[in-house]
């Protein structure tokens, strides 16, 4: 009953509080309106960051809603945990873009927008009349950003793409096996979606800055495949950086099977003995100053060439004492080390508690929720107040009335609204 009362109160106040919260806030993007025609993870992650920093993000959903609404254990249908986190600080507008009225409403929204983000394949966005040329004809100042699988100039253009497929295509899965896994494996994170979403976010921010100086909008295409190839090769192009090559592709330190948490006498820990000064302190502190004259340990270059032996030596050494012993030891000689936390242990991490990373918020329909704020800290802007993720279509009438469109026209499928 308490959640229902909160929901009713939220609905009564929506016309005043939501608009103020989303369009009149004090974040660095306050006053920027983003029309978000993206779903699942990559696009919504990008627009979540924009919304966290003050943009008014209007999420356009089909009558069925974003598919992530159905993922994970939920209190109510359509309000799964992944959706709730990815779509905070947004307003949900339901439009059927296959109908004349839906298209007319979308056109009116685009007239009011600064940014348009979508993750439809190029053919689909063109069929809807939302390609760059069509949208720029409606609003020449708009920043049009498409995030999808592959660049349009290549033979893969138009193919469907998901995080798993991209991880496989750019070498992540194969690198896992090369680094010691029994079989190729995906990283247990949606890293391609999130890296591409981050790339979209900073590209939009740069485009907004450029528009302030030039007055011109622009088109931005963010392909997952090319983005992630760049991410992978920034580490692993390695010897293939030169023509002719000076060695193989693949950064040997990252690919060593020994690059993993170290086993101690009672558990595991993470430690990084990396540069020359750190190795000198470490070897002297453990009573192995004799190894300072060993060519394998003499420099960063030589340690990299002999990385499997170096990691093997560390592994053998750290097995001799407990995790607590080694954490105290590394702190005493000022070397980086830390625990191997489980996800559950993060909730009780004292540093995260001290910086206020986790927040318990009251969602108007879902009740108490645990969420996390933005990691960036701003001086001069208020960033951090989180608006709850919307129910499907929660803000349709409010947002359409704001842009001068009569929401009742959406219920007239044959209406040729303009």
mmCIF file of C-alpha atoms in Angstrom, residues 26-395:
data_model
loop_
_atom_site.group_PDB
_atom_site.id
_atom_site.type_symbol
_atom_site.label_atom_id
_atom_site.label_comp_id
_atom_site.label_asym_id
_atom_site.label_seq_id
_atom_site.Cartn_x
_atom_site.Cartn_y
_atom_site.Cartn_z
ATOM 1 C CA UNK A 26 21.771 22.350 -12.205
ATOM 2 C CA UNK A 27 23.838 19.629 -13.883
ATOM 3 C CA UNK A 28 26.253 20.602 -16.661
ATOM 4 C CA UNK A 29 23.760 19.412 -19.308
ATOM 5 C CA UNK A 30 20.735 21.192 -17.827
ATOM 6 C CA UNK A 31 18.584 22.575 -20.638
ATOM 7 C CA UNK A 32 19.718 19.952 -23.162
ATOM 8 C CA UNK A 33 16.891 17.767 -24.481
ATOM 9 C CA UNK A 34 17.749 14.266 -25.708
ATOM 10 C CA UNK A 35 15.274 12.177 -27.693
ATOM 11 C CA UNK A 36 16.319 8.605 -26.983
ATOM 12 C CA UNK A 37 15.088 5.996 -29.464
ATOM 13 C CA UNK A 38 17.364 3.272 -28.146
ATOM 14 C CA UNK A 39 16.729 0.050 -26.295
ATOM 15 C CA UNK A 40 18.492 -2.803 -24.486
ATOM 16 C CA UNK A 41 21.879 -1.602 -23.175
ATOM 17 C CA UNK A 42 24.307 0.310 -25.420
ATOM 18 C CA UNK A 43 22.158 3.332 -26.276
ATOM 19 C CA UNK A 44 20.340 3.478 -22.917
ATOM 20 C CA UNK A 45 23.698 3.417 -21.099
ATOM 21 C CA UNK A 46 24.855 6.423 -23.121
ATOM 22 C CA UNK A 47 21.672 8.377 -22.466
ATOM 23 C CA UNK A 48 21.642 7.369 -18.795
ATOM 24 C CA UNK A 49 24.960 9.182 -18.392
ATOM 25 C CA UNK A 50 23.572 12.227 -20.198
ATOM 26 C CA UNK A 51 20.521 12.167 -17.939
ATOM 27 C CA UNK A 52 22.639 11.748 -14.814
ATOM 28 C CA UNK A 53 24.349 15.008 -15.732
ATOM 29 C CA UNK A 54 21.194 17.054 -16.136
ATOM 30 C CA UNK A 55 19.906 16.434 -19.665
ATOM 31 C CA UNK A 56 16.160 15.997 -20.166
ATOM 32 C CA UNK A 57 16.147 12.505 -21.685
ATOM 33 C CA UNK A 58 12.873 11.553 -23.350
ATOM 34 C CA UNK A 59 12.865 7.803 -23.899
ATOM 35 C CA UNK A 60 10.709 6.749 -26.851
ATOM 36 C CA UNK A 61 9.344 3.224 -26.393
ATOM 37 C CA UNK A 62 7.162 1.025 -28.516
ATOM 38 C CA UNK A 63 3.862 -0.091 -26.987
ATOM 39 C CA UNK A 64 5.662 -3.291 -25.931
ATOM 40 C CA UNK A 65 8.433 -1.359 -24.155
ATOM 41 C CA UNK A 66 12.187 -1.796 -23.940
ATOM 42 C CA UNK A 67 13.015 -5.514 -23.716
ATOM 43 C CA UNK A 68 15.248 -4.972 -20.665
ATOM 44 C CA UNK A 69 12.065 -4.262 -18.697
ATOM 45 C CA UNK A 70 11.631 -8.050 -18.609
ATOM 46 C CA UNK A 71 15.179 -8.976 -17.460
ATOM 47 C CA UNK A 72 15.902 -10.009 -13.881
ATOM 48 C CA UNK A 73 13.917 -10.497 -10.687
ATOM 49 C CA UNK A 74 11.315 -7.755 -10.467
ATOM 50 C CA UNK A 75 8.555 -6.689 -8.103
ATOM 51 C CA UNK A 76 6.266 -5.735 -10.963
ATOM 52 C CA UNK A 77 6.138 -6.768 -14.616
ATOM 53 C CA UNK A 78 8.071 -4.445 -16.881
ATOM 54 C CA UNK A 79 10.246 -3.004 -14.132
ATOM 55 C CA UNK A 80 13.284 -5.300 -14.042
ATOM 56 C CA UNK A 81 16.496 -4.236 -12.277
ATOM 57 C CA UNK A 82 18.595 -3.719 -15.412
ATOM 58 C CA UNK A 83 15.956 -1.395 -16.853
ATOM 59 C CA UNK A 84 15.640 0.515 -13.593
ATOM 60 C CA UNK A 85 19.363 1.306 -13.450
ATOM 61 C CA UNK A 86 19.888 2.019 -17.167
ATOM 62 C CA UNK A 87 16.882 4.308 -17.482
ATOM 63 C CA UNK A 88 16.923 6.492 -14.417
ATOM 64 C CA UNK A 89 16.677 10.238 -15.042
ATOM 65 C CA UNK A 90 14.518 9.647 -18.137
ATOM 66 C CA UNK A 91 10.892 10.174 -19.091
ATOM 67 C CA UNK A 92 9.045 7.440 -20.984
ATOM 68 C CA UNK A 93 6.886 8.269 -24.003
ATOM 69 C CA UNK A 94 5.122 5.466 -25.854
ATOM 70 C CA UNK A 95 4.777 5.997 -29.613
ATOM 71 C CA UNK A 96 3.884 3.623 -32.413
ATOM 72 C CA UNK A 97 6.174 5.021 -35.089
ATOM 73 C CA UNK A 98 4.427 2.943 -37.761
ATOM 74 C CA UNK A 99 1.305 5.107 -37.484
ATOM 75 C CA UNK A 100 0.843 8.621 -38.890
ATOM 76 C CA UNK A 101 0.032 10.008 -35.456
ATOM 77 C CA UNK A 102 3.115 8.401 -33.920
ATOM 78 C CA UNK A 103 5.299 9.851 -36.667
ATOM 79 C CA UNK A 104 3.721 13.281 -36.236
ATOM 80 C CA UNK A 105 4.363 13.210 -32.492
ATOM 81 C CA UNK A 106 7.963 12.142 -33.067
ATOM 82 C CA UNK A 107 8.449 14.994 -35.522
ATOM 83 C CA UNK A 108 7.161 17.474 -32.949
ATOM 84 C CA UNK A 109 9.550 16.069 -30.328
ATOM 85 C CA UNK A 110 12.504 16.319 -32.697
ATOM 86 C CA UNK A 111 11.698 19.968 -33.326
ATOM 87 C CA UNK A 112 12.320 20.612 -29.611
ATOM 88 C CA UNK A 113 15.437 18.441 -29.291
ATOM 89 C CA UNK A 114 19.151 19.104 -29.054
ATOM 90 C CA UNK A 115 20.187 15.467 -29.454
ATOM 91 C CA UNK A 116 18.675 12.383 -31.093
ATOM 92 C CA UNK A 117 20.131 8.983 -30.141
ATOM 93 C CA UNK A 118 19.075 5.664 -31.662
ATOM 94 C CA UNK A 119 20.417 2.143 -31.990
ATOM 95 C CA UNK A 120 18.346 0.985 -34.952
ATOM 96 C CA UNK A 121 20.011 -0.554 -37.957
ATOM 97 C CA UNK A 122 20.424 1.939 -40.829
ATOM 98 C CA UNK A 123 17.710 0.354 -42.981
ATOM 99 C CA UNK A 124 15.215 0.461 -40.111
ATOM 100 C CA UNK A 125 15.880 4.073 -39.209
ATOM 101 C CA UNK A 126 15.529 5.066 -42.881
ATOM 102 C CA UNK A 127 12.157 3.275 -43.168
ATOM 103 C CA UNK A 128 10.907 5.312 -40.224
ATOM 104 C CA UNK A 129 12.044 8.543 -41.842
ATOM 105 C CA UNK A 130 14.511 9.170 -39.019
ATOM 106 C CA UNK A 131 17.766 9.048 -40.986
ATOM 107 C CA UNK A 132 20.048 12.039 -40.547
ATOM 108 C CA UNK A 133 18.948 13.936 -43.645
ATOM 109 C CA UNK A 134 15.274 13.639 -42.694
ATOM 110 C CA UNK A 135 15.831 14.645 -39.079
ATOM 111 C CA UNK A 136 18.153 17.521 -40.012
ATOM 112 C CA UNK A 137 15.436 18.831 -42.327
ATOM 113 C CA UNK A 138 13.176 19.033 -39.268
ATOM 114 C CA UNK A 139 15.830 20.487 -36.968
ATOM 115 C CA UNK A 140 19.127 21.606 -38.572
ATOM 116 C CA UNK A 141 20.800 22.158 -35.177
ATOM 117 C CA UNK A 142 20.222 18.641 -33.931
ATOM 118 C CA UNK A 143 23.042 16.294 -32.906
ATOM 119 C CA UNK A 144 22.075 12.988 -34.552
ATOM 120 C CA UNK A 145 23.854 9.968 -33.037
ATOM 121 C CA UNK A 146 23.404 6.424 -34.279
ATOM 122 C CA UNK A 147 24.934 3.521 -32.314
ATOM 123 C CA UNK A 148 24.900 0.149 -34.020
ATOM 124 C CA UNK A 149 26.986 -2.851 -34.979
ATOM 125 C CA UNK A 150 29.145 -1.920 -37.963
ATOM 126 C CA UNK A 151 30.081 1.128 -40.030
ATOM 127 C CA UNK A 152 27.936 1.680 -43.111
ATOM 128 C CA UNK A 153 30.836 1.754 -45.559
ATOM 129 C CA UNK A 154 31.894 -1.871 -45.039
ATOM 130 C CA UNK A 155 30.477 -5.261 -46.044
ATOM 131 C CA UNK A 156 29.187 -5.930 -42.499
ATOM 132 C CA UNK A 157 26.892 -2.894 -42.598
ATOM 133 C CA UNK A 158 23.375 -3.656 -41.442
ATOM 134 C CA UNK A 159 24.215 -6.895 -39.674
ATOM 135 C CA UNK A 160 22.638 -7.420 -36.250
ATOM 136 C CA UNK A 161 25.098 -7.082 -33.386
ATOM 137 C CA UNK A 162 25.085 -7.925 -29.708
ATOM 138 C CA UNK A 163 27.786 -7.686 -27.073
ATOM 139 C CA UNK A 164 28.655 -11.403 -27.258
ATOM 140 C CA UNK A 165 29.019 -11.288 -31.039
ATOM 141 C CA UNK A 166 31.246 -8.237 -30.904
ATOM 142 C CA UNK A 167 33.430 -9.697 -28.134
ATOM 143 C CA UNK A 168 33.992 -12.698 -30.369
ATOM 144 C CA UNK A 169 34.592 -10.640 -33.504
ATOM 145 C CA UNK A 170 37.194 -8.298 -31.988
ATOM 146 C CA UNK A 171 39.290 -11.006 -30.347
ATOM 147 C CA UNK A 172 38.212 -10.759 -26.702
ATOM 148 C CA UNK A 173 37.004 -14.370 -26.518
ATOM 149 C CA UNK A 174 40.117 -15.701 -28.270
ATOM 150 C CA UNK A 175 42.388 -13.614 -26.026
ATOM 151 C CA UNK A 176 40.806 -15.272 -22.989
ATOM 152 C CA UNK A 177 41.908 -18.674 -24.264
ATOM 153 C CA UNK A 178 45.335 -17.364 -25.209
ATOM 154 C CA UNK A 179 45.680 -16.084 -21.650
ATOM 155 C CA UNK A 180 44.996 -19.500 -20.160
ATOM 156 C CA UNK A 181 41.256 -20.251 -20.261
ATOM 157 C CA UNK A 182 40.428 -23.769 -21.433
ATOM 158 C CA UNK A 183 38.143 -22.469 -24.168
ATOM 159 C CA UNK A 184 37.357 -19.066 -25.697
ATOM 160 C CA UNK A 185 35.195 -17.127 -23.277
ATOM 161 C CA UNK A 186 33.327 -13.836 -23.199
ATOM 162 C CA UNK A 187 34.172 -11.418 -20.401
ATOM 163 C CA UNK A 188 31.319 -11.618 -17.842
ATOM 164 C CA UNK A 189 30.409 -7.993 -18.499
ATOM 165 C CA UNK A 190 28.685 -6.279 -21.400
ATOM 166 C CA UNK A 191 31.942 -4.506 -22.180
ATOM 167 C CA UNK A 192 31.265 -3.857 -25.878
ATOM 168 C CA UNK A 193 27.877 -2.291 -25.146
ATOM 169 C CA UNK A 194 29.263 -0.122 -22.371
ATOM 170 C CA UNK A 195 32.456 0.947 -24.129
ATOM 171 C CA UNK A 196 30.446 1.905 -27.218
ATOM 172 C CA UNK A 197 27.890 3.708 -25.057
ATOM 173 C CA UNK A 198 30.662 5.687 -23.366
ATOM 174 C CA UNK A 199 32.080 6.574 -26.788
ATOM 175 C CA UNK A 200 28.634 7.814 -27.833
ATOM 176 C CA UNK A 201 28.298 9.916 -24.680
ATOM 177 C CA UNK A 202 31.560 11.778 -25.081
ATOM 178 C CA UNK A 203 30.973 12.169 -28.825
ATOM 179 C CA UNK A 204 27.619 13.830 -28.136
ATOM 180 C CA UNK A 205 29.236 16.095 -25.547
ATOM 181 C CA UNK A 206 31.918 17.148 -28.040
ATOM 182 C CA UNK A 207 29.288 17.784 -30.704
ATOM 183 C CA UNK A 208 27.289 19.978 -28.311
ATOM 184 C CA UNK A 209 30.443 21.964 -27.540
ATOM 185 C CA UNK A 210 31.192 22.377 -31.255
ATOM 186 C CA UNK A 211 27.617 23.529 -31.905
ATOM 187 C CA UNK A 212 28.010 26.245 -29.302
ATOM 188 C CA UNK A 213 30.832 27.684 -31.404
ATOM 189 C CA UNK A 214 29.520 27.026 -34.919
ATOM 190 C CA UNK A 215 25.738 26.864 -34.555
ATOM 191 C CA UNK A 216 25.704 23.688 -36.651
ATOM 192 C CA UNK A 217 24.284 20.297 -35.819
ATOM 193 C CA UNK A 218 25.938 17.137 -37.096
ATOM 194 C CA UNK A 219 25.678 13.400 -37.638
ATOM 195 C CA UNK A 220 27.649 10.944 -35.479
ATOM 196 C CA UNK A 221 27.895 7.227 -36.242
ATOM 197 C CA UNK A 222 29.252 4.998 -33.459
ATOM 198 C CA UNK A 223 29.821 1.404 -34.665
ATOM 199 C CA UNK A 224 30.437 -1.254 -32.004
ATOM 200 C CA UNK A 225 32.839 -3.324 -34.084
ATOM 201 C CA UNK A 226 35.246 -0.547 -34.993
ATOM 202 C CA UNK A 227 35.035 0.977 -31.501
ATOM 203 C CA UNK A 228 35.964 -2.283 -29.822
ATOM 204 C CA UNK A 229 38.695 -3.160 -32.331
ATOM 205 C CA UNK A 230 40.290 0.152 -31.342
ATOM 206 C CA UNK A 231 39.927 -0.688 -27.644
ATOM 207 C CA UNK A 232 41.486 -4.136 -28.056
ATOM 208 C CA UNK A 233 44.319 -3.052 -30.336
ATOM 209 C CA UNK A 234 45.292 -0.137 -28.120
ATOM 210 C CA UNK A 235 46.740 -2.882 -25.886
ATOM 211 C CA UNK A 236 47.367 -5.682 -28.332
ATOM 212 C CA UNK A 237 48.560 -4.209 -31.628
ATOM 213 C CA UNK A 238 51.941 -4.362 -29.911
ATOM 214 C CA UNK A 239 54.699 -5.595 -32.273
ATOM 215 C CA UNK A 240 52.414 -5.223 -35.276
ATOM 216 C CA UNK A 241 52.473 -1.457 -34.678
ATOM 217 C CA UNK A 242 55.537 -1.187 -36.887
ATOM 218 C CA UNK A 243 56.067 -1.838 -40.596
ATOM 219 C CA UNK A 244 57.640 -4.317 -40.886
ATOM 220 C CA UNK A 245 56.508 -5.811 -37.544
ATOM 221 C CA UNK A 246 58.953 -5.935 -34.638
ATOM 222 C CA UNK A 247 57.034 -8.789 -33.061
ATOM 223 C CA UNK A 248 53.640 -10.444 -32.769
ATOM 224 C CA UNK A 249 50.358 -8.817 -31.876
ATOM 225 C CA UNK A 250 49.402 -9.315 -28.228
ATOM 226 C CA UNK A 251 50.747 -7.605 -25.095
ATOM 227 C CA UNK A 252 52.596 -10.403 -23.337
ATOM 228 C CA UNK A 253 51.992 -9.168 -19.781
ATOM 229 C CA UNK A 254 48.220 -9.123 -20.254
ATOM 230 C CA UNK A 255 48.266 -12.549 -21.904
ATOM 231 C CA UNK A 256 50.421 -14.352 -19.355
ATOM 232 C CA UNK A 257 48.540 -17.160 -17.578
ATOM 233 C CA UNK A 258 50.194 -15.869 -14.404
ATOM 234 C CA UNK A 259 48.298 -12.582 -14.595
ATOM 235 C CA UNK A 260 45.626 -13.417 -12.072
ATOM 236 C CA UNK A 261 44.982 -12.939 -8.366
ATOM 237 C CA UNK A 262 47.745 -14.527 -6.311
ATOM 238 C CA UNK A 263 47.056 -17.419 -3.978
ATOM 239 C CA UNK A 264 48.137 -16.843 -0.386
ATOM 240 C CA UNK A 265 48.286 -19.337 2.464
ATOM 241 C CA UNK A 266 44.615 -18.664 3.266
ATOM 242 C CA UNK A 267 43.028 -17.034 0.221
ATOM 243 C CA UNK A 268 43.830 -14.654 -2.619
ATOM 244 C CA UNK A 269 44.927 -11.092 -3.189
ATOM 245 C CA UNK A 270 45.705 -8.740 -6.040
ATOM 246 C CA UNK A 271 49.144 -7.142 -6.156
ATOM 247 C CA UNK A 272 51.023 -5.139 -8.744
ATOM 248 C CA UNK A 273 54.798 -4.876 -8.611
ATOM 249 C CA UNK A 274 55.450 -3.035 -11.851
ATOM 250 C CA UNK A 275 58.096 -0.341 -12.252
ATOM 251 C CA UNK A 276 61.788 -0.501 -11.375
ATOM 252 C CA UNK A 277 61.449 1.339 -8.065
ATOM 253 C CA UNK A 278 58.642 -0.955 -6.938
ATOM 254 C CA UNK A 279 60.672 -4.058 -7.736
ATOM 255 C CA UNK A 280 63.688 -2.722 -5.875
ATOM 256 C CA UNK A 281 61.585 -2.077 -2.742
ATOM 257 C CA UNK A 282 59.844 -5.427 -2.986
ATOM 258 C CA UNK A 283 62.966 -7.548 -3.478
ATOM 259 C CA UNK A 284 64.844 -5.818 -0.691
ATOM 260 C CA UNK A 285 61.872 -6.120 1.690
ATOM 261 C CA UNK A 286 61.549 -9.898 1.161
ATOM 262 C CA UNK A 287 65.296 -10.425 1.503
ATOM 263 C CA UNK A 288 65.966 -11.137 -2.153
ATOM 264 C CA UNK A 289 68.160 -8.178 -3.080
ATOM 265 C CA UNK A 290 70.314 -10.680 -4.961
ATOM 266 C CA UNK A 291 67.719 -10.719 -7.736
ATOM 267 C CA UNK A 292 68.419 -7.056 -8.476
ATOM 268 C CA UNK A 293 71.413 -8.319 -10.432
ATOM 269 C CA UNK A 294 69.317 -10.915 -12.267
ATOM 270 C CA UNK A 295 68.827 -9.806 -15.883
ATOM 271 C CA UNK A 296 65.234 -11.027 -15.832
ATOM 272 C CA UNK A 297 64.306 -8.500 -13.118
ATOM 273 C CA UNK A 298 66.615 -5.652 -14.126
ATOM 274 C CA UNK A 299 64.172 -3.454 -16.068
ATOM 275 C CA UNK A 300 60.588 -3.159 -17.197
ATOM 276 C CA UNK A 301 61.570 -4.282 -20.699
ATOM 277 C CA UNK A 302 63.351 -7.398 -19.466
ATOM 278 C CA UNK A 303 60.571 -8.258 -16.994
ATOM 279 C CA UNK A 304 58.076 -7.992 -19.849
ATOM 280 C CA UNK A 305 60.160 -10.397 -21.958
ATOM 281 C CA UNK A 306 60.271 -12.863 -19.051
ATOM 282 C CA UNK A 307 56.813 -12.153 -17.707
ATOM 283 C CA UNK A 308 55.816 -15.783 -17.112
ATOM 284 C CA UNK A 309 58.893 -16.314 -14.906
ATOM 285 C CA UNK A 310 58.305 -13.031 -13.094
ATOM 286 C CA UNK A 311 54.689 -13.876 -12.352
ATOM 287 C CA UNK A 312 55.751 -17.374 -11.315
ATOM 288 C CA UNK A 313 58.213 -15.941 -8.799
ATOM 289 C CA UNK A 314 55.554 -13.660 -7.330
ATOM 290 C CA UNK A 315 53.061 -16.504 -7.104
ATOM 291 C CA UNK A 316 55.567 -18.742 -5.298
ATOM 292 C CA UNK A 317 56.508 -15.967 -2.866
ATOM 293 C CA UNK A 318 52.962 -14.911 -1.960
ATOM 294 C CA UNK A 319 51.875 -18.456 -1.111
ATOM 295 C CA UNK A 320 54.112 -18.354 1.960
ATOM 296 C CA UNK A 321 51.939 -16.061 4.133
ATOM 297 C CA UNK A 322 48.334 -15.053 4.713
ATOM 298 C CA UNK A 323 46.360 -12.467 2.784
ATOM 299 C CA UNK A 324 46.334 -10.128 5.787
ATOM 300 C CA UNK A 325 50.108 -10.434 6.155
ATOM 301 C CA UNK A 326 50.708 -9.481 2.545
ATOM 302 C CA UNK A 327 48.188 -6.626 2.502
ATOM 303 C CA UNK A 328 49.920 -5.118 5.537
ATOM 304 C CA UNK A 329 53.329 -5.773 3.975
ATOM 305 C CA UNK A 330 52.464 -4.050 0.685
ATOM 306 C CA UNK A 331 50.939 -1.085 2.513
ATOM 307 C CA UNK A 332 54.068 -0.720 4.634
ATOM 308 C CA UNK A 333 56.394 -0.507 1.618
ATOM 309 C CA UNK A 334 53.878 1.535 -0.416
ATOM 310 C CA UNK A 335 53.129 -0.978 -3.166
ATOM 311 C CA UNK A 336 49.682 -1.427 -4.734
ATOM 312 C CA UNK A 337 47.695 -4.393 -3.451
ATOM 313 C CA UNK A 338 44.094 -5.155 -2.641
ATOM 314 C CA UNK A 339 41.533 -7.853 -1.900
ATOM 315 C CA UNK A 340 39.673 -10.138 -4.295
ATOM 316 C CA UNK A 341 36.131 -9.011 -3.568
ATOM 317 C CA UNK A 342 32.961 -10.806 -4.454
ATOM 318 C CA UNK A 343 30.042 -8.737 -5.739
ATOM 319 C CA UNK A 344 28.387 -9.156 -2.336
ATOM 320 C CA UNK A 345 31.417 -7.759 -0.517
ATOM 321 C CA UNK A 346 31.216 -4.515 -2.495
ATOM 322 C CA UNK A 347 28.037 -3.613 -0.609
ATOM 323 C CA UNK A 348 30.049 -3.431 2.639
ATOM 324 C CA UNK A 349 33.186 -1.823 1.200
ATOM 325 C CA UNK A 350 34.275 0.977 3.586
ATOM 326 C CA UNK A 351 35.562 3.251 0.821
ATOM 327 C CA UNK A 352 32.312 3.041 -1.162
ATOM 328 C CA UNK A 353 30.439 3.773 2.052
ATOM 329 C CA UNK A 354 32.627 6.811 2.790
ATOM 330 C CA UNK A 355 32.130 8.372 -0.658
ATOM 331 C CA UNK A 356 28.380 7.672 -0.639
ATOM 332 C CA UNK A 357 28.520 5.492 -3.733
ATOM 333 C CA UNK A 358 25.437 3.424 -2.948
ATOM 334 C CA UNK A 359 22.109 5.136 -2.483
ATOM 335 C CA UNK A 360 18.841 3.751 -1.189
ATOM 336 C CA UNK A 361 16.052 5.474 -3.044
ATOM 337 C CA UNK A 362 12.275 5.189 -3.006
ATOM 338 C CA UNK A 363 10.852 4.352 -6.411
ATOM 339 C CA UNK A 364 7.234 5.512 -6.712
ATOM 340 C CA UNK A 365 5.985 2.127 -7.924
ATOM 341 C CA UNK A 366 8.792 -0.298 -6.991
ATOM 342 C CA UNK A 367 9.401 0.841 -3.440
ATOM 343 C CA UNK A 368 12.852 0.892 -1.774
ATOM 344 C CA UNK A 369 15.755 0.315 -4.157
ATOM 345 C CA UNK A 370 19.519 0.148 -3.885
ATOM 346 C CA UNK A 371 21.295 2.008 -6.657
ATOM 347 C CA UNK A 372 24.580 3.801 -7.285
ATOM 348 C CA UNK A 373 25.364 7.371 -8.125
ATOM 349 C CA UNK A 374 27.775 8.879 -10.604
ATOM 350 C CA UNK A 375 31.461 8.312 -9.920
ATOM 351 C CA UNK A 376 32.483 11.773 -11.174
ATOM 352 C CA UNK A 377 32.565 14.567 -8.612
ATOM 353 C CA UNK A 378 31.658 18.064 -9.781
ATOM 354 C CA UNK A 379 32.375 21.397 -8.144
ATOM 355 C CA UNK A 380 30.075 24.149 -9.342
ATOM 356 C CA UNK A 381 27.291 21.844 -10.538
ATOM 357 C CA UNK A 382 24.861 19.740 -8.567
ATOM 358 C CA UNK A 383 25.132 16.213 -9.923
ATOM 359 C CA UNK A 384 23.827 13.193 -8.115
ATOM 360 C CA UNK A 385 20.101 13.621 -7.466
ATOM 361 C CA UNK A 386 18.539 10.645 -9.241
ATOM 362 C CA UNK A 387 15.067 10.598 -10.747
ATOM 363 C CA UNK A 388 13.493 7.119 -10.828
ATOM 364 C CA UNK A 389 13.266 5.075 -14.015
ATOM 365 C CA UNK A 390 9.824 5.549 -15.580
ATOM 366 C CA UNK A 391 6.935 3.176 -15.934
ATOM 367 C CA UNK A 392 6.085 2.390 -19.539
ATOM 368 C CA UNK A 393 4.528 5.474 -21.103
ATOM 369 C CA UNK A 394 4.405 7.278 -17.768
ATOM 370 C CA UNK A 395 5.202 10.668 -19.298
#
